[in-house]
């Protein structure tokens, strides 16, 4: 186990290093000029060049990249537009001259919103998606199976921006059945926190649950015909106990791996959902940064999303090895 964890840590570090290089390259491949954005549209050529020098953009590309990596590990000092020093503590993701704050601070201010949205959506995915797929497999060929299969078809076909705006109009503005979506800190009370996020949870969870439901149904049907499940039934175990104890556990591997990938992606920001419902999370921050050409923030949010995907995928692999004895950590 220790060797496996060490190998996964080295693999994660290599993946993140490659992503930092790609994101850093995109920073310079973008047509916009970071110095001009930081200085403002009224600056003349001399002022832009002065800002470029103070930001260190006139240094060789390799040196800038190494400085960026050092900042991720040990922090660094960044020069403001006027040349005054800005202390950027590790992990330093750069400084947003649009928001006038370190990128890590900008992400940290919005991360509780994204974390709350991701946690609730994952709960909906597990209950609706995996639960529906498992039930449909056990009731194969019945009306329940057809009904749940229709549910997955609708979920796979509808788009988040359409469903989000439609339900928001019907349930919030037209009928006043639900409160206007928004984020209230958990410290203000669990009720207010959950009420403001309930509709985004349902929309994001429903759309993504369709994939999990179809996968859960197919994996459950496949596992039901495995020899060890048939042996358990032959020894007198009831169908329900055999499926709960053996079938569900045997079918869980691909579902856990997909859930780990989904958890990592959502933790990096649910871009469309946050934009549709006006939630000021990491995803909306990334979208706004793209619109404003705030390249340091774009790079920082990309690295954050990559970090969570790598971590959650590795955790999912560990869970799969624990659930299924046939899987060995090589």
XYZ file of C-alpha atoms in Angstrom:
330
model
C 0.000 0.000 0.000
C 2.812 2.421 0.858
C 4.504 1.773 -2.479
C 1.230 2.310 -4.310
C 0.602 5.609 -2.527
C 4.118 6.781 -3.324
C 3.719 5.902 -7.006
C 0.374 7.672 -7.195
C 1.853 10.741 -5.512
C 4.693 10.839 -8.043
C 2.237 10.342 -10.909
C 0.035 13.138 -9.557
C 3.037 15.452 -9.272
C 4.067 14.675 -12.853
C 0.542 15.298 -14.160
C 0.237 18.586 -12.286
C 3.674 19.658 -13.511
C 2.636 18.983 -17.104
C -0.585 20.925 -16.573
C 1.292 23.890 -15.098
C 3.547 23.919 -18.168
C 0.543 23.759 -20.527
C -1.380 26.433 -18.620
C 1.692 28.648 -18.443
C 2.198 28.220 -22.187
C -1.420 29.179 -22.857
C -0.847 32.279 -20.745
C 1.711 33.491 -23.275
C -0.049 32.102 -26.336
C -3.129 34.219 -25.598
C -3.463 37.228 -27.921
C -4.046 39.673 -25.045
C -1.175 41.507 -23.373
C -1.088 41.004 -19.565
C 0.913 44.210 -19.105
C -1.608 46.249 -21.079
C -4.510 44.725 -19.134
C -2.823 45.487 -15.818
C -1.876 49.028 -16.824
C -5.221 49.940 -18.367
C -6.373 51.236 -21.761
C -5.198 54.806 -21.145
C -1.519 53.889 -20.759
C 0.926 54.871 -23.459
C 3.672 52.613 -24.813
C 6.272 53.747 -22.280
C 3.938 53.109 -19.349
C 3.042 49.650 -20.660
C 6.722 48.773 -21.003
C 7.369 49.978 -17.457
C 4.542 47.793 -16.177
C 5.864 44.845 -18.206
C 9.268 45.283 -16.551
C 7.777 45.562 -13.045
C 5.738 42.369 -13.646
C 8.827 40.529 -14.868
C 7.284 39.815 -18.267
C 10.418 40.975 -20.058
C 12.414 38.099 -18.541
C 13.116 34.845 -20.458
C 10.146 32.475 -20.562
C 12.028 29.632 -18.850
C 13.005 31.904 -15.981
C 9.435 33.087 -15.537
C 8.184 29.493 -15.458
C 10.751 28.434 -12.858
C 9.818 31.474 -10.777
C 6.169 30.438 -11.046
C 7.003 26.897 -9.858
C 9.019 28.252 -6.944
C 6.028 30.355 -6.004
C 3.811 27.271 -5.906
C 6.164 25.611 -3.439
C 7.643 28.440 -1.390
C 5.762 31.602 -2.339
C 7.236 34.664 -3.992
C 7.136 38.435 -4.149
C 5.192 39.945 -7.050
C 5.544 43.521 -8.236
C 2.423 45.627 -8.487
C 1.763 47.894 -11.471
C 3.599 50.746 -9.766
C 6.507 48.464 -8.800
C 5.573 48.074 -5.130
C 6.118 44.547 -3.757
C 3.190 42.174 -3.091
C 3.774 39.192 -0.818
C 2.229 36.052 -2.373
C 2.364 33.114 0.032
C 2.638 29.485 -1.085
C 1.027 28.064 -3.042
C 1.263 31.274 -5.035
C -0.997 31.081 -8.108
C -0.150 34.581 -9.242
C -1.757 37.979 -8.777
C -4.968 39.200 -10.402
C -4.529 42.773 -11.558
C -8.244 42.826 -12.420
C -9.399 41.843 -8.925
C -6.374 43.461 -7.220
C -5.677 40.447 -5.008
C -3.695 37.194 -5.129
C -5.405 34.510 -7.196
C -5.365 32.089 -4.247
C -7.284 34.603 -2.123
C -9.822 35.131 -4.908
C -10.343 31.375 -5.171
C -10.491 30.956 -1.389
C -13.243 33.570 -1.080
C -15.402 31.640 -3.555
C -14.473 28.041 -2.782
C -17.085 27.522 -0.009
C -19.798 28.194 -2.614
C -18.354 25.650 -5.038
C -17.771 23.083 -2.286
C -21.372 23.408 -1.069
C -22.737 23.092 -4.605
C -20.525 20.097 -5.427
C -21.377 18.246 -2.206
C -25.126 18.591 -2.646
C -25.024 17.703 -6.339
C -22.985 14.560 -5.620
C -25.545 13.506 -3.023
C -28.318 13.887 -5.623
C -26.246 11.913 -8.136
C -25.761 9.025 -5.702
C -29.414 8.881 -4.615
C -31.083 9.501 -7.981
C -28.499 8.158 -10.411
C -26.977 5.126 -8.760
C -30.160 4.326 -6.850
C -32.289 4.482 -9.995
C -29.843 2.344 -11.985
C -29.649 -0.326 -9.312
C -33.442 -0.417 -8.940
C -33.971 -0.592 -12.705
C -31.611 -3.557 -12.962
C -33.398 -5.464 -10.193
C -36.745 -4.727 -11.868
C -35.548 -5.447 -15.376
C -38.316 -5.607 -17.990
C -40.987 -4.156 -15.698
C -42.784 -0.820 -15.814
C -40.393 0.469 -13.172
C -37.429 -0.313 -15.415
C -39.034 1.459 -18.372
C -39.950 4.481 -16.250
C -36.443 4.829 -14.851
C -34.906 4.314 -18.294
C -37.077 7.179 -19.547
C -35.791 9.313 -16.677
C -32.203 8.665 -17.711
C -33.007 9.522 -21.323
C -34.483 12.878 -20.306
C -31.541 13.624 -18.036
C -29.034 12.768 -20.742
C -30.837 14.943 -23.314
C -31.577 18.132 -21.371
C -28.971 20.871 -20.910
C -28.174 22.520 -17.603
C -28.711 26.062 -18.846
C -32.160 25.189 -20.264
C -33.350 23.182 -17.252
C -31.902 25.719 -14.808
C -33.619 28.742 -16.336
C -36.887 26.829 -16.910
C -37.158 25.513 -13.346
C -36.076 28.831 -11.900
C -38.893 30.563 -13.777
C -41.523 27.947 -12.891
C -40.610 27.263 -9.264
C -39.281 30.640 -8.168
C -40.869 33.418 -10.202
C -44.128 31.914 -11.481
C -45.287 29.841 -8.488
C -43.011 30.993 -5.642
C -42.634 27.381 -4.514
C -38.905 27.725 -3.915
C -36.716 30.610 -2.752
C -34.465 32.450 -5.139
C -31.198 30.509 -5.473
C -28.249 32.009 -3.658
C -25.507 31.170 -1.227
C -25.811 31.698 2.511
C -22.864 30.575 4.658
C -23.486 27.445 6.697
C -22.762 29.521 9.801
C -25.962 31.487 9.124
C -27.974 28.308 9.611
C -28.328 24.975 7.779
C -31.858 25.877 6.685
C -30.914 29.064 4.859
C -27.821 27.383 3.408
C -29.776 24.431 1.996
C -32.755 26.486 0.804
C -30.626 28.725 -1.383
C -28.789 25.799 -2.975
C -31.633 23.279 -3.300
C -32.594 24.157 -6.877
C -28.972 24.225 -8.164
C -28.382 20.866 -6.424
C -31.396 19.306 -8.127
C -30.579 20.677 -11.581
C -26.886 19.795 -11.540
C -27.502 16.447 -9.871
C -30.356 15.433 -12.197
C -28.440 16.158 -15.395
C -25.364 14.242 -14.249
C -27.349 11.429 -12.593
C -28.452 10.094 -15.977
C -24.956 8.851 -16.837
C -24.600 7.152 -13.455
C -28.037 5.546 -13.730
C -27.265 3.958 -17.093
C -23.862 2.749 -15.918
C -25.268 1.426 -12.640
C -27.977 -0.509 -14.473
C -25.585 -2.118 -16.955
C -22.970 -2.969 -14.306
C -25.572 -4.432 -11.977
C -27.057 -6.619 -14.711
C -23.595 -7.854 -15.650
C -22.617 -8.625 -12.059
C -25.880 -10.433 -11.327
C -24.747 -13.218 -13.679
C -21.319 -13.663 -12.079
C -20.580 -17.106 -10.653
C -20.113 -15.918 -7.060
C -23.551 -14.230 -7.080
C -25.222 -17.356 -8.437
C -23.392 -19.408 -5.798
C -24.695 -17.142 -3.044
C -28.224 -17.549 -4.355
C -27.729 -21.328 -4.568
C -26.720 -21.442 -0.898
C -30.113 -20.063 0.080
C -29.490 -16.303 0.252
C -32.559 -14.277 -0.699
C -32.399 -12.236 -3.887
C -32.375 -8.912 -2.017
C -29.591 -9.949 0.391
C -27.509 -11.435 -2.418
C -27.812 -8.282 -4.502
C -27.090 -5.929 -1.598
C -24.147 -7.955 -0.276
C -22.542 -9.128 -3.519
C -24.044 -7.579 -6.644
C -23.895 -3.964 -5.490
C -20.340 -4.359 -4.244
C -19.178 -6.042 -7.435
C -20.776 -3.387 -9.629
C -19.416 -0.488 -7.582
C -15.939 -0.289 -9.160
C -16.668 1.680 -12.343
C -19.262 3.772 -10.498
C -16.812 4.808 -7.780
C -14.170 5.676 -10.376
C -16.649 7.807 -12.331
C -17.865 9.387 -9.096
C -14.280 10.286 -8.186
C -13.796 11.951 -11.554
C -17.096 13.816 -11.178
C -16.229 14.935 -7.639
C -12.900 16.314 -8.823
C -14.494 18.141 -11.737
C -17.257 19.676 -9.598
C -14.804 20.723 -6.877
C -12.931 22.701 -9.514
C -16.087 24.644 -10.309
C -19.482 23.961 -11.905
C -19.096 26.644 -14.556
C -22.537 26.559 -16.207
C -24.571 25.964 -13.042
C -22.861 28.745 -11.107
C -23.347 31.143 -14.014
C -27.031 30.215 -14.531
C -27.941 30.674 -10.871
C -25.622 33.602 -10.198
C -23.578 31.736 -7.591
C -20.246 33.433 -7.010
C -18.160 30.262 -6.978
C -14.886 29.190 -8.534
C -16.579 28.235 -11.809
C -18.135 31.664 -12.237
C -14.791 33.209 -11.297
C -13.148 31.273 -14.133
C -15.828 32.357 -16.626
C -15.547 36.006 -15.575
C -11.755 35.790 -15.810
C -11.939 34.534 -19.381
C -14.277 37.395 -20.314
C -11.995 39.963 -18.630
C -8.762 38.422 -19.998
C -7.590 37.914 -16.420
C -5.013 35.306 -17.408
C -3.421 34.634 -13.973
C -6.848 33.790 -12.568
C -7.666 31.575 -15.556
C -4.432 29.641 -15.055
C -5.043 29.390 -11.302
C -8.547 27.964 -11.673
C -7.318 25.468 -14.269
C -4.627 24.228 -11.879
C -7.155 23.987 -9.044
C -9.529 21.869 -11.135
C -6.662 19.618 -12.255
C -5.507 19.164 -8.657
C -8.923 18.023 -7.462
C -9.397 15.649 -10.394
C -6.023 14.001 -9.734
C -6.680 13.684 -5.992
C -10.221 12.337 -6.246
C -9.345 9.854 -8.990
C -6.542 8.478 -6.799
C -8.919 8.222 -3.826
C -11.475 6.448 -6.005
C -8.878 3.854 -6.979
C -8.199 3.156 -3.302
C -11.908 2.760 -2.557
C -12.360 0.385 -5.501
C -9.497 -1.782 -4.260
C -11.141 -1.891 -0.855
C -14.595 -2.764 -2.202
C -13.555 -5.397 -4.732
C -11.013 -8.023 -3.585
C -10.393 -8.911 -7.253
C -8.693 -5.558 -7.713
C -5.098 -5.375 -6.559
C -3.034 -2.239 -6.148
C -0.177 -3.006 -8.513
